[in-house]
């Protein structure tokens, strides 16, 4: 069955009987007990946007609005061997990879220049956001209704997932992870957070303040380096379970990366598809230039995007490698590089 069935995600269905289920009650109770005890920070976006402050849970700073979903995933999510999970630290290329993977797995269902869903929908509307849907629905029931193979997206660190999802022996899910040079990821996050702050009529966060927060690990789903390392180590241990990509590499060699994604998902491109230029069509369709200039991504359709934490145009800014040079001082860049070097030392991961 193709993932095309999820091209129009239905609204989350809350099942009352599930909410009353004893297992769920236990998780809700655990949440109620733990939540007040957790360290909280409101530096980045205050307490607004329905996402709340950041809370520090099991070593990571996550929006308080996502915490119950995180706990529900851990306790109740039922993975399937066919699940494809795009995992990212925010601002590392989620939108791009959502589009690329969607286009790869659905390449036989649509015409690239005619009825393709990516021409009329933002990638966030084509791929279920794991913790978002669970948080919203209060249970995992919506995700259970999706046909296999499910394509889901998440910002959660690797260590947050239950064994049933991450144990290679069970070969429960396949993860595609994309990392990014922290200098560019930080600059992207700073711009993005200021857009969200403006919506709440908060003053912009000075870059120096944001920089100190980021460097000390206080960032969306941070510490940034720990997020990367969790998936990096898993990809070394279980290369069939985790495909680890770098934004810079995907940018430089997009066609090769698309082929790699196809192979990893057991959907390699045939000689016939190569002759027809399908890989290049996917690359073009999902390119920053193409996606960011589509009406659906350039404009905010209030009706369609009501309730979305992030509006479509906010997913696109420059889509370049090295834009940090326009925002960071030489000293700041040196500090970030040094932190990266220390964190990644001996792991084989680097951004050289
Ligand atoms: P910049 O702010 O550096 O431009 P995410 O999707 O994880 O939130 O990441 C957002 C970053 O990816 C932004 O980076 C955004 O511009 C960039 N981006 C969005 N779509 C892209 C695409 N199709 N190709 C390359 N980069 C893209």
PDB file of C-alpha atoms in Angstrom, residues 29 44 54 73 88 109 130 146 169 228 271 277 317 322 331 334 346:
ATOM      1  CA  UNK A  29      -0.836  10.381  36.243  1.00  0.00           C
ATOM      2  CA  UNK A  44      13.229  31.418  23.800  1.00  0.00           C
ATOM      3  CA  UNK A  54      10.861  24.476  27.582  1.00  0.00           C
ATOM      4  CA  UNK A  73       4.787   7.620  22.689  1.00  0.00           C
ATOM      5  CA  UNK A  88      15.531  15.765  13.060  1.00  0.00           C
ATOM      6  CA  UNK A 109       1.319   7.605  -7.481  1.00  0.00           C
ATOM      7  CA  UNK A 130       4.488  12.031  15.878  1.00  0.00           C
ATOM      8  CA  UNK A 146      -2.848   5.384   9.300  1.00  0.00           C
ATOM      9  CA  UNK A 169      16.787  -7.103  16.927  1.00  0.00           C
ATOM     10  CA  UNK A 228      22.899  14.391  16.893  1.00  0.00           C
ATOM     11  CA  UNK A 271      17.245   1.514 -14.641  1.00  0.00           C
ATOM     12  CA  UNK A 277      15.027  11.081 -14.941  1.00  0.00           C
ATOM     13  CA  UNK A 317      14.205  31.240   4.755  1.00  0.00           C
ATOM     14  CA  UNK A 322      27.214  28.922   5.364  1.00  0.00           C
ATOM     15  CA  UNK A 331      34.667  34.672  17.910  1.00  0.00           C
ATOM     16  CA  UNK A 334      35.170  29.711  17.004  1.00  0.00           C
ATOM     17  CA  UNK A 346      36.291  10.301  19.199  1.00  0.00           C
TER      18      UNK A 346
END
